[in-house]
Each structure stands twice: as structure tokens, then as C-alpha cells.
Short mmCIF file of C-alpha atoms in Angstrom, two decimals:
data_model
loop_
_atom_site.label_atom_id
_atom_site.label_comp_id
_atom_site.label_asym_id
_atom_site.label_seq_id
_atom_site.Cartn_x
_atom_site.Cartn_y
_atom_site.Cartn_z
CA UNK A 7 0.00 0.00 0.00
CA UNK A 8 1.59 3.61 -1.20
CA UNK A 9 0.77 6.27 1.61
CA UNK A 10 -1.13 8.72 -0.12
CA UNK A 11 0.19 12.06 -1.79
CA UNK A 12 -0.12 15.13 -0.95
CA UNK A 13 -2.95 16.78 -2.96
CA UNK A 14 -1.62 20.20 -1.73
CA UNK A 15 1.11 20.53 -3.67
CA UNK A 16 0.24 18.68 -6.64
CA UNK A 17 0.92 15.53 -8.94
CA UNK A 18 0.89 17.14 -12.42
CA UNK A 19 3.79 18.89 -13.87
CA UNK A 20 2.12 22.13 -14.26
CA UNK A 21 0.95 22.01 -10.55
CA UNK A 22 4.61 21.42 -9.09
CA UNK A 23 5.53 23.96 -11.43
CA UNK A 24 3.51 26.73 -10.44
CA UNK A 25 4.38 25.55 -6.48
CA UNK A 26 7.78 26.26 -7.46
CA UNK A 27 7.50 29.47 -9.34
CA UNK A 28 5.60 30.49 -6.20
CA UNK A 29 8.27 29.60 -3.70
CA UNK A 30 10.88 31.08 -5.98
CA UNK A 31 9.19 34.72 -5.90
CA UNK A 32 8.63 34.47 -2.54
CA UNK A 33 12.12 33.81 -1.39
CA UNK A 34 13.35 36.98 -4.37
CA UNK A 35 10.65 39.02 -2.02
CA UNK A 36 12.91 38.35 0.78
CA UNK A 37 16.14 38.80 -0.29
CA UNK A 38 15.57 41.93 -2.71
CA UNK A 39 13.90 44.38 -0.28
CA UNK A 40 13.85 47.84 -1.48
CA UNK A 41 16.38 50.17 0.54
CA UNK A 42 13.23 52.15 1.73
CA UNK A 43 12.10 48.97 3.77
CA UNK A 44 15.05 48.94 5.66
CA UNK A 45 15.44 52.35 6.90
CA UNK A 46 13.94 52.55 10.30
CA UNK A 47 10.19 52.31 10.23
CA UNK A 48 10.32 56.02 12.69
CA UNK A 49 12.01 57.46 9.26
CA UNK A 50 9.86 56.21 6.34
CA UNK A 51 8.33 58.66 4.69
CA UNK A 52 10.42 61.54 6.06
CA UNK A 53 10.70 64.95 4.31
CA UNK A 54 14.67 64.22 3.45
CA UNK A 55 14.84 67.78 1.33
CA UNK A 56 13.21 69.26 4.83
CA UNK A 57 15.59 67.93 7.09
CA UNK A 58 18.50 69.11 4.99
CA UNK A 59 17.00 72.64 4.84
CA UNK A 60 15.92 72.60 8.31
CA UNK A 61 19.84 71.24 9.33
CA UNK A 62 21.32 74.00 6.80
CA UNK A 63 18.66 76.82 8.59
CA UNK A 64 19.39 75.77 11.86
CA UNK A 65 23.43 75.76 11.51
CA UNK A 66 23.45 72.55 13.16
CA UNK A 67 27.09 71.71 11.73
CA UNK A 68 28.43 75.18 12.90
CA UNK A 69 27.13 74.50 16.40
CA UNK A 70 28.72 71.40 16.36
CA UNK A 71 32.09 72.63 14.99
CA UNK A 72 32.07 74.49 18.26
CA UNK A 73 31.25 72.30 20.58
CA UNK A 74 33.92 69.15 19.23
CA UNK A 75 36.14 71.30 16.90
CA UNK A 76 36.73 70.26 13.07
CA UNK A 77 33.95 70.27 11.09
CA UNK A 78 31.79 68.85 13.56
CA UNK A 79 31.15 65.12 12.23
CA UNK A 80 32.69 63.69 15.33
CA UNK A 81 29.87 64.50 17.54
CA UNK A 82 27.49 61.99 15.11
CA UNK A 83 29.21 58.53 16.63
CA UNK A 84 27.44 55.25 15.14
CA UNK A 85 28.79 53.25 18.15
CA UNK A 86 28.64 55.77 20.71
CA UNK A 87 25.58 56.26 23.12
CA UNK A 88 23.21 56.97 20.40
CA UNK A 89 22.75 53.14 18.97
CA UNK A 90 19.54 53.26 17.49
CA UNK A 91 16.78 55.02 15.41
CA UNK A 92 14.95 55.97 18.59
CA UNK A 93 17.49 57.78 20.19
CA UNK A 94 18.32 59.57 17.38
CA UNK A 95 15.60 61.23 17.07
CA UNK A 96 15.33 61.40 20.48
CA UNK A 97 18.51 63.40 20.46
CA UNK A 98 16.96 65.57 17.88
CA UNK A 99 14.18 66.61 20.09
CA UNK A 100 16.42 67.24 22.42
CA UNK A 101 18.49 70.45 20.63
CA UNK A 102 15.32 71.37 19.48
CA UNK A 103 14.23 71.54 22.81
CA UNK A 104 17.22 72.78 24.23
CA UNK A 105 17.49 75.28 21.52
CA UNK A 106 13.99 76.57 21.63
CA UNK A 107 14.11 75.85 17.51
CA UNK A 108 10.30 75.16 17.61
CA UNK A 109 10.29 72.45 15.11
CA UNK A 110 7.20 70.35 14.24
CA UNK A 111 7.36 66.66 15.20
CA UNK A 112 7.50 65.68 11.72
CA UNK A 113 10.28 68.08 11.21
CA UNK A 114 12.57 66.64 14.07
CA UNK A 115 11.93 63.22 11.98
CA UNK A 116 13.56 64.96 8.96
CA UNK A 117 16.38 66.05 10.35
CA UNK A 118 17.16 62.78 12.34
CA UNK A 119 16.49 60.69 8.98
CA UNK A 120 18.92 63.05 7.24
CA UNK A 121 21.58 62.49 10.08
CA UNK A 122 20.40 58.59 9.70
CA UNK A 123 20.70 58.50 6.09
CA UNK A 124 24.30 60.63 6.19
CA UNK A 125 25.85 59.19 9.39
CA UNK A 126 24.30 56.74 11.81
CA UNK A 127 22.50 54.23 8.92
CA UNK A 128 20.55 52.23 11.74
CA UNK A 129 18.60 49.75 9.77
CA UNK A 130 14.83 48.39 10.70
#
């Protein structure tokens, strides 16, 4: 006695075909993900041309400069206390806070995605 098969997946050639054209474009789904889905999920859909203004508007390189000399890149450490999306923009609130800059919620998002997307690259 043959156990029996599985009527799932198919007995016909054009049935185990179309199973494995299936699995096929499901695996490519999972190993070609567009760079937008693996930003952080707290920066998709930010204003990127915004935050760039708003850092350029803001001098938020010059204040920098000042405060750890050079051009002011060493303040934005990927391994240092800041080691994820969260705090980033965390931190971002916080000058604006500090700083009385009166940005929007959705603004503070732009500039931390910028500072993601130019610096930190924290990934989803």
C-alpha cells in the first residue's frame, strides 16, 4: 500500500511547477527588499529635502564645529551612546528643545532621517 500524496502541492507537472514558481518569488521578495524597507520604520516617509533645509537653517554643523572642533562630524558617533533610530531622534528633540528651535514633530523626523541617512544608517 503507497501512503497517499499530498494533494496540496500537486501531482501534475504544471501544478509542481507553479508551487515552485511560487516559492521562488517568494524567497526573491525576501532577499531583494527595497532600501526604503530597511530604513527605520520612525524614518519612512520623512521629508529628506526638509531635514536638509531645516539642518542648513538651523546651523546645526556650525554649532557642532564648536562644541567638538573640526567640522563637527565627530559629535554623530554610530557606536557611541546613540545606537539606534529611537534615540536619534530622540537626540533631535532634544536640541530642538534645548534650543527653543520650535520644530514640528514631523520636522525633528527629517532632520534625524537626514543624520540617519548621512551618518548613523541604523537599519529596521
Amino acid at each position: 500500500m503507497q501512503p497517499p500524496t499530498l494533494s496540496l502541492i500537486g501531482t501534475t507537472p504544471r501544478m509542481r511547477w507553479a508551487w515552485t514558481a511560487a516559492g521562488v518569488l517568494l524567497i526573491a521578495g525576501w532577499v531583494h527588499r527595497p532600501a526604503s524597507a530597511q530604513e527605520p520604520a520612525i524614518f519612512r516617509g520623512a521629508d529628506l529635502k526638509l531635514g536638509e533645509e531645516l539642518i542648513a537653517q538651523h546651523r546645526c554643523a556650525q554649532c557642532h564645529a564648536e562644541k567638538v572642533g573640526g567640522d563637527g562630524s565627530a559629535i554623530y558617533r554610530p557606536l557611541g551612546v546613540i545606537n539606534n533610530a529611537g534615540l536619534l531622534r530622540g537626540m533631535v528633540e532634544q536640541c530642538n528643545a534645548t534650543l527653543n528651535f520650535q520644530m514640528f514633530p514631523e520636522e525633528v523626523t527629517a532632520v534625524a532621517a537626514v543624520l540617519n541617512r548621512d551618518h548613523y544608517r541604523f537599519k529596521d
